[in-house]
CSV table of C-alpha atoms and ligand atoms in Angstrom, one decimal:
chain,number,residue,atom,x,y,z
A,1,MET,CA,100.6,74.7,74.7
A,2,THR,CA,98.5,77.6,73.7
A,3,PHE,CA,95.4,78.6,75.6
A,4,HIS,CA,92.7,80.9,74.1
A,5,VAL,CA,90.2,82.4,76.4
A,6,LEU,CA,87.0,83.9,75.0
A,7,THR,CA,85.3,86.3,77.5
A,8,ILE,CA,83.3,89.5,77.9
A,9,PHE,CA,85.7,90.4,80.8
A,10,PRO,CA,89.2,90.3,79.2
A,11,GLU,CA,90.5,92.6,82.0
A,12,PHE,CA,89.7,89.8,84.5
A,13,PHE,CA,92.8,88.0,83.3
A,14,SER,CA,95.3,90.7,83.8
A,15,GLY,CA,95.9,89.5,87.4
A,16,PRO,CA,95.8,85.7,87.8
A,17,PHE,CA,98.5,84.7,85.3
A,18,GLU,CA,101.1,87.3,86.2
A,19,HIS,CA,102.5,85.3,89.2
A,20,GLY,CA,103.4,81.8,90.2
A,21,VAL,CA,103.4,78.7,88.1
A,22,VAL,CA,101.6,80.1,85.1
A,23,ALA,CA,103.9,83.1,84.8
A,24,LYS,CA,106.9,80.7,85.1
A,25,ALA,CA,105.5,78.4,82.4
A,26,HIS,CA,105.0,81.4,80.1
A,27,GLU,CA,108.6,82.7,80.8
A,28,ALA,CA,109.9,79.2,80.0
A,29,GLY,CA,108.1,79.3,76.7
A,30,ALA,CA,106.0,76.3,77.7
A,31,LEU,CA,102.7,78.1,77.3
A,32,GLU,CA,101.0,81.0,75.6
A,33,ILE,CA,97.8,82.6,76.8
A,34,LYS,CA,95.7,84.7,74.4
A,35,ILE,CA,92.7,86.6,75.8
A,36,HIS,CA,89.9,87.4,73.3
A,37,ASN,CA,87.1,89.9,73.9
A,38,LEU,CA,83.8,88.4,72.7
A,39,ARG,CA,82.5,91.9,71.9
A,40,ASP,CA,85.1,92.1,69.1
A,41,TRP,CA,82.8,89.7,67.2
A,42,THR,CA,79.6,91.7,67.5
A,43,GLN,CA,78.1,93.6,64.6
A,44,ASP,CA,75.8,96.2,66.2
A,45,ARG,CA,77.0,99.5,67.7
A,46,HIS,CA,76.0,98.4,71.3
A,47,LYS,CA,78.2,95.3,70.9
A,48,THR,CA,75.4,93.1,72.1
A,49,VAL,CA,76.5,89.6,73.2
A,50,ASP,CA,73.2,88.4,74.9
A,51,ASP,CA,69.5,88.0,74.2
A,52,ARG,CA,66.3,86.8,75.9
A,53,PRO,CA,65.6,83.0,76.0
A,54,PHE,CA,62.9,81.6,73.7
A,55,GLY,CA,60.0,80.3,75.7
A,56,GLY,CA,60.5,82.9,78.4
A,57,GLY,CA,62.3,82.8,81.6
A,58,GLU,CA,64.6,84.9,83.8
A,59,GLY,CA,67.8,86.3,82.6
A,60,MET,CA,69.8,86.6,79.4
A,61,LEU,CA,71.8,84.1,77.3
A,62,LEU,CA,74.9,84.5,75.3
A,63,LYS,CA,73.9,84.7,71.6
A,64,PRO,CA,75.4,82.0,69.4
A,65,ALA,CA,76.7,84.2,66.5
A,66,PRO,CA,79.6,86.1,68.3
A,67,LEU,CA,80.8,82.8,69.9
A,68,PHE,CA,80.8,80.9,66.6
A,69,GLU,CA,82.4,83.7,64.7
A,70,ALA,CA,85.1,84.2,67.3
A,71,VAL,CA,86.1,80.5,67.2
A,72,GLU,CA,86.0,80.5,63.4
A,73,SER,CA,88.2,83.6,63.2
A,74,ILE,CA,90.7,82.4,65.8
A,75,TRP,CA,91.0,79.0,64.0
A,76,PRO,CA,89.9,79.7,60.4
A,77,ASP,CA,91.1,76.2,59.1
A,78,ARG,CA,89.9,74.1,62.0
A,79,LYS,CA,88.1,70.9,61.0
A,80,PRO,CA,85.6,68.9,63.0
A,81,GLY,CA,87.3,66.4,65.2
A,82,ASP,CA,90.6,68.3,65.2
A,83,SER,CA,92.2,66.8,68.4
A,84,GLY,CA,95.0,69.4,68.5
A,85,ARG,CA,92.6,72.3,68.9
A,86,ARG,CA,89.9,71.7,71.4
A,87,VAL,CA,87.1,74.0,72.4
A,88,ALA,CA,85.8,73.7,76.0
A,89,LEU,CA,82.7,75.6,77.2
A,90,LEU,CA,82.9,76.4,80.9
A,91,SER,CA,79.4,76.2,82.3
A,92,ALA,CA,77.6,75.2,85.5
A,93,GLN,CA,76.0,72.4,83.5
A,94,GLY,CA,79.3,70.8,82.4
A,95,SER,CA,80.9,67.5,83.3
A,96,ARG,CA,83.4,67.7,86.2
A,97,PHE,CA,86.8,69.2,85.4
A,98,ASP,CA,89.1,66.9,87.5
A,99,GLN,CA,92.7,65.8,87.3
A,100,ALA,CA,91.8,63.2,84.7
A,101,ALA,CA,90.1,65.8,82.5
A,102,ALA,CA,93.2,68.0,82.9
A,103,GLU,CA,95.4,65.1,81.7
A,104,ARG,CA,93.2,64.6,78.7
A,105,LEU,CA,93.1,68.2,77.8
A,106,SER,CA,96.8,68.7,78.1
A,107,ALA,CA,97.3,66.4,75.1
A,108,SER,CA,96.0,69.2,72.8
A,109,ALA,CA,98.4,71.7,71.3
A,110,GLU,CA,95.8,74.4,71.7
A,111,LEU,CA,92.8,74.7,74.0
A,112,LEU,CA,90.1,77.4,73.6
A,113,LEU,CA,88.1,78.1,76.8
A,114,ILE,CA,84.7,79.8,76.4
A,115,CYS,CA,83.6,81.6,79.5
A,116,GLY,CA,79.9,81.4,80.2
A,117,ARG,CA,78.1,84.4,81.7
A,118,TYR,CA,74.6,85.7,82.4
A,119,GLU,CA,72.2,82.8,83.0
A,120,GLY,CA,74.0,80.7,80.4
A,121,GLU,CA,74.4,80.4,76.7
A,122,ASP,CA,72.5,79.2,73.6
A,123,GLU,CA,72.6,75.4,73.7
A,124,ARG,CA,73.9,75.2,70.2
A,125,VAL,CA,77.2,76.5,71.6
A,126,ALA,CA,77.5,73.3,73.7
A,127,THR,CA,76.2,71.0,71.0
A,128,HIS,CA,77.8,72.4,67.8
A,129,LEU,CA,80.8,74.6,68.8
A,130,ALA,CA,82.4,73.1,71.9
A,131,ASP,CA,84.0,69.7,72.0
A,132,GLU,CA,83.1,69.5,75.7
A,133,GLU,CA,81.3,71.3,78.4
A,134,LEU,CA,83.1,71.5,81.8
A,135,SER,CA,82.2,72.6,85.3
A,136,ILE,CA,84.8,73.0,88.1
A,137,GLY,CA,82.4,71.9,90.9
A,138,ASP,CA,79.0,71.9,92.3
A,139,TYR,CA,78.6,75.6,93.3
A,140,VAL,CA,77.3,78.6,91.5
A,141,LEU,CA,79.9,81.0,90.1
A,142,SER,CA,79.0,84.3,88.5
A,143,GLY,CA,80.7,83.3,85.3
A,144,GLY,CA,83.3,81.0,83.6
A,145,GLU,CA,86.3,83.4,84.1
A,146,LEU,CA,87.4,82.0,87.4
A,147,ALA,CA,86.8,78.5,86.1
A,148,ALA,CA,89.0,79.2,83.1
A,149,ALA,CA,91.8,80.5,85.4
A,150,VAL,CA,91.5,77.2,87.4
A,151,VAL,CA,91.7,75.1,84.3
A,152,ILE,CA,94.8,76.9,83.0
A,153,ASP,CA,96.5,76.7,86.4
A,154,VAL,CA,95.9,72.9,86.7
A,155,ILE,CA,97.1,72.2,83.2
A,156,ALA,CA,100.1,74.6,83.3
A,157,ARG,CA,101.5,73.1,86.5
A,158,ARG,CA,101.6,69.7,84.9
A,159,MET,CA,103.9,70.9,82.1
A,160,PRO,CA,107.4,69.3,82.1
A,161,GLY,CA,109.9,71.6,83.7
A,162,VAL,CA,107.4,74.1,85.0
A,163,LEU,CA,107.6,73.2,88.7
A,164,GLY,CA,111.2,72.1,88.4
A,165,ASN,CA,110.0,68.8,89.9
A,166,GLU,CA,109.5,65.3,88.6
A,167,ASP,CA,106.6,64.3,90.7
A,168,SER,CA,104.9,62.7,87.7
A,169,ALA,CA,104.4,59.5,89.7
A,170,VAL,CA,102.5,61.5,92.3
A,171,MET,CA,100.4,63.1,89.6
A,172,GLU,CA,99.6,59.7,88.2
A,173,SER,CA,98.3,58.4,91.5
A,174,PHE,CA,96.3,61.6,91.9
A,175,SER,CA,94.2,60.8,88.8
A,176,GLN,CA,93.7,57.1,89.0
A,177,GLY,CA,91.0,57.1,91.6
A,178,ASP,CA,93.1,55.4,94.3
A,179,ARG,CA,94.0,58.8,95.7
A,180,ILE,CA,94.1,59.7,99.4
A,181,LEU,CA,94.8,63.1,100.9
A,182,ASP,CA,98.4,64.1,101.7
A,183,CYS,CA,99.5,63.3,105.2
A,184,PRO,CA,99.6,66.1,107.8
A,185,GLN,CA,103.0,67.9,107.9
A,186,TYR,CA,104.7,70.0,110.5
A,187,THR,CA,107.6,72.4,110.7
A,188,ARG,CA,109.4,74.2,113.6
A,189,PRO,CA,108.9,74.8,116.4
A,190,ALA,CA,108.2,71.3,117.8
A,191,ASP,CA,106.1,73.0,120.4
A,192,PHE,CA,103.9,75.9,119.3
A,193,ARG,CA,101.7,77.3,122.1
A,194,GLY,CA,101.7,73.9,123.7
A,195,LEU,CA,100.7,72.2,120.4
A,196,ARG,CA,103.2,69.4,120.0
A,197,VAL,CA,104.4,67.9,116.7
A,198,PRO,CA,103.8,64.1,116.8
A,199,GLU,CA,106.8,62.6,118.6
A,200,VAL,CA,107.5,60.0,115.9
A,201,LEU,CA,108.4,62.8,113.4
A,202,LEU,CA,111.1,64.2,115.7
A,203,GLY,CA,113.0,60.9,115.8
A,204,GLY,CA,114.9,59.4,112.9
A,205,ASN,CA,113.1,56.1,112.5
A,206,HIS,CA,112.1,56.4,108.8
A,207,GLU,CA,110.2,53.1,108.7
A,208,GLN,CA,108.1,54.3,111.7
A,209,ILE,CA,107.6,57.7,110.1
A,210,ARG,CA,106.5,56.1,106.8
A,211,ARG,CA,103.9,54.0,108.7
A,212,TRP,CA,102.7,57.0,110.8
A,213,ARG,CA,102.2,59.1,107.6
A,214,ARG,CA,100.2,56.5,105.8
A,215,GLN,CA,98.0,56.0,108.8
A,216,ALA,CA,97.5,59.7,109.4
A,217,ALA,CA,96.7,60.3,105.7
A,218,LEU,CA,94.1,57.5,105.8
A,219,GLU,CA,92.6,58.8,109.0
A,220,LYS,CA,92.3,62.4,107.6
A,221,THR,CA,90.9,61.1,104.4
A,222,GLY,CA,88.2,59.2,106.3
A,223,ARG,CA,87.3,62.3,108.2
A,224,LEU,CA,87.3,64.9,105.4
A,225,ARG,CA,86.9,62.9,102.2
A,226,PRO,CA,85.2,59.6,103.0
A,227,ASP,CA,84.1,59.5,99.3
A,228,LEU,CA,87.7,58.8,98.3
A,229,LEU,CA,87.9,55.7,100.5
A,230,THR,CA,84.7,54.2,99.2
A,231,ALA,CA,86.2,54.6,95.8
A,232,VAL,CA,89.2,52.3,96.7
A,233,THR,CA,87.2,49.8,98.7
A,234,GLU,CA,84.6,49.0,96.1
A,235,PRO,CA,85.6,46.3,93.7
A,236,ARG,CA,86.3,47.5,90.2
A,237,PRO,CA,84.2,46.0,87.4
N,1,9D3,C1,71.8,80.8,89.1
N,1,9D3,C2,71.7,80.7,87.6
N,1,9D3,N1,71.5,79.3,87.3
N,1,9D3,C3,70.1,78.9,87.1
N,1,9D3,C4,69.4,79.8,86.1
N,1,9D3,C5,72.3,78.8,86.2
N,1,9D3,C6,73.6,79.4,86.1
N,1,9D3,C7,74.0,80.1,85.0
N,1,9D3,C8,75.3,80.6,84.9
N,1,9D3,C9,74.6,79.1,87.1
N,1,9D3,C10,75.9,79.6,87.0
N,1,9D3,C11,76.2,80.4,85.9
N,1,9D3,C12,77.6,80.9,85.8
N,1,9D3,N2,78.6,79.9,86.0
N,1,9D3,C13,79.5,79.5,85.1
N,1,9D3,O1,79.5,80.1,84.1
N,1,9D3,C14,80.4,78.4,85.4
N,1,9D3,C15,80.5,77.5,86.6
N,1,9D3,C16,79.7,77.5,87.8
N,1,9D3,O2,78.8,78.2,88.1
N,1,9D3,N3,80.1,76.5,88.6
N,1,9D3,C17,81.1,75.6,88.4
N,1,9D3,N4,81.8,75.6,87.3
N,1,9D3,C18,81.5,76.6,86.4
N,1,9D3,S1,82.3,76.8,84.9
N,1,9D3,C19,81.3,78.1,84.5
């Protein structure tokens, strides 16, 4: 899969993909990441990418022209509705990027991520350039760059052979809404500063361990993510 990232901070991406899962996926030839500098598609000598909002208001918006021209020059023969080449705008106004969105996006051969900045971008980017508008969560970032790195990490680690694991079943349950948190886990020592590992885990009764883990996972989910339990309890339409 090929990722394109369109940003005014291309240097931001010289760190996050050099280690871990994304670097491994790249070495394995499973993914390609191309970083594009939005200022390469400006026409004036100040390389202006932003302008003031019509109707007044605080802050500056990304202008439509450099964004449209960038996408058109990266994919000169892209047709509307091309499912193999998707454009996602990363913005605070987007729909939630979750595991299900990651699965959907990983079906494309190429994915172009537009990083929002300033106070936002001209709405025509969302309506007439991007196929979708995504947010990674309900908090205010200073731009879409960190969000793009999150999206790439989540999709890259799903790629076959990347983690050297076949926990595809685990990944499925993660996205189907019937997910609970992982159970608590412990390693040696069995007594750390008087904090004891639950006795059941030290014995070899695997049936008892399985029941303890399920119970502990449910209890922790109720405490930290009660929203996930309501999702399973409510009858589905
Ligand atoms: C504080 C400014 N806000 C009101 C005028 C709007 C706003 C504009 C631009 C809020 C955040 C941003 C920059 N954020 C992103 O580009 C962004 C983002 C985010 O803030 N939260 C979660 N996901 C994302 S993806 C891109």
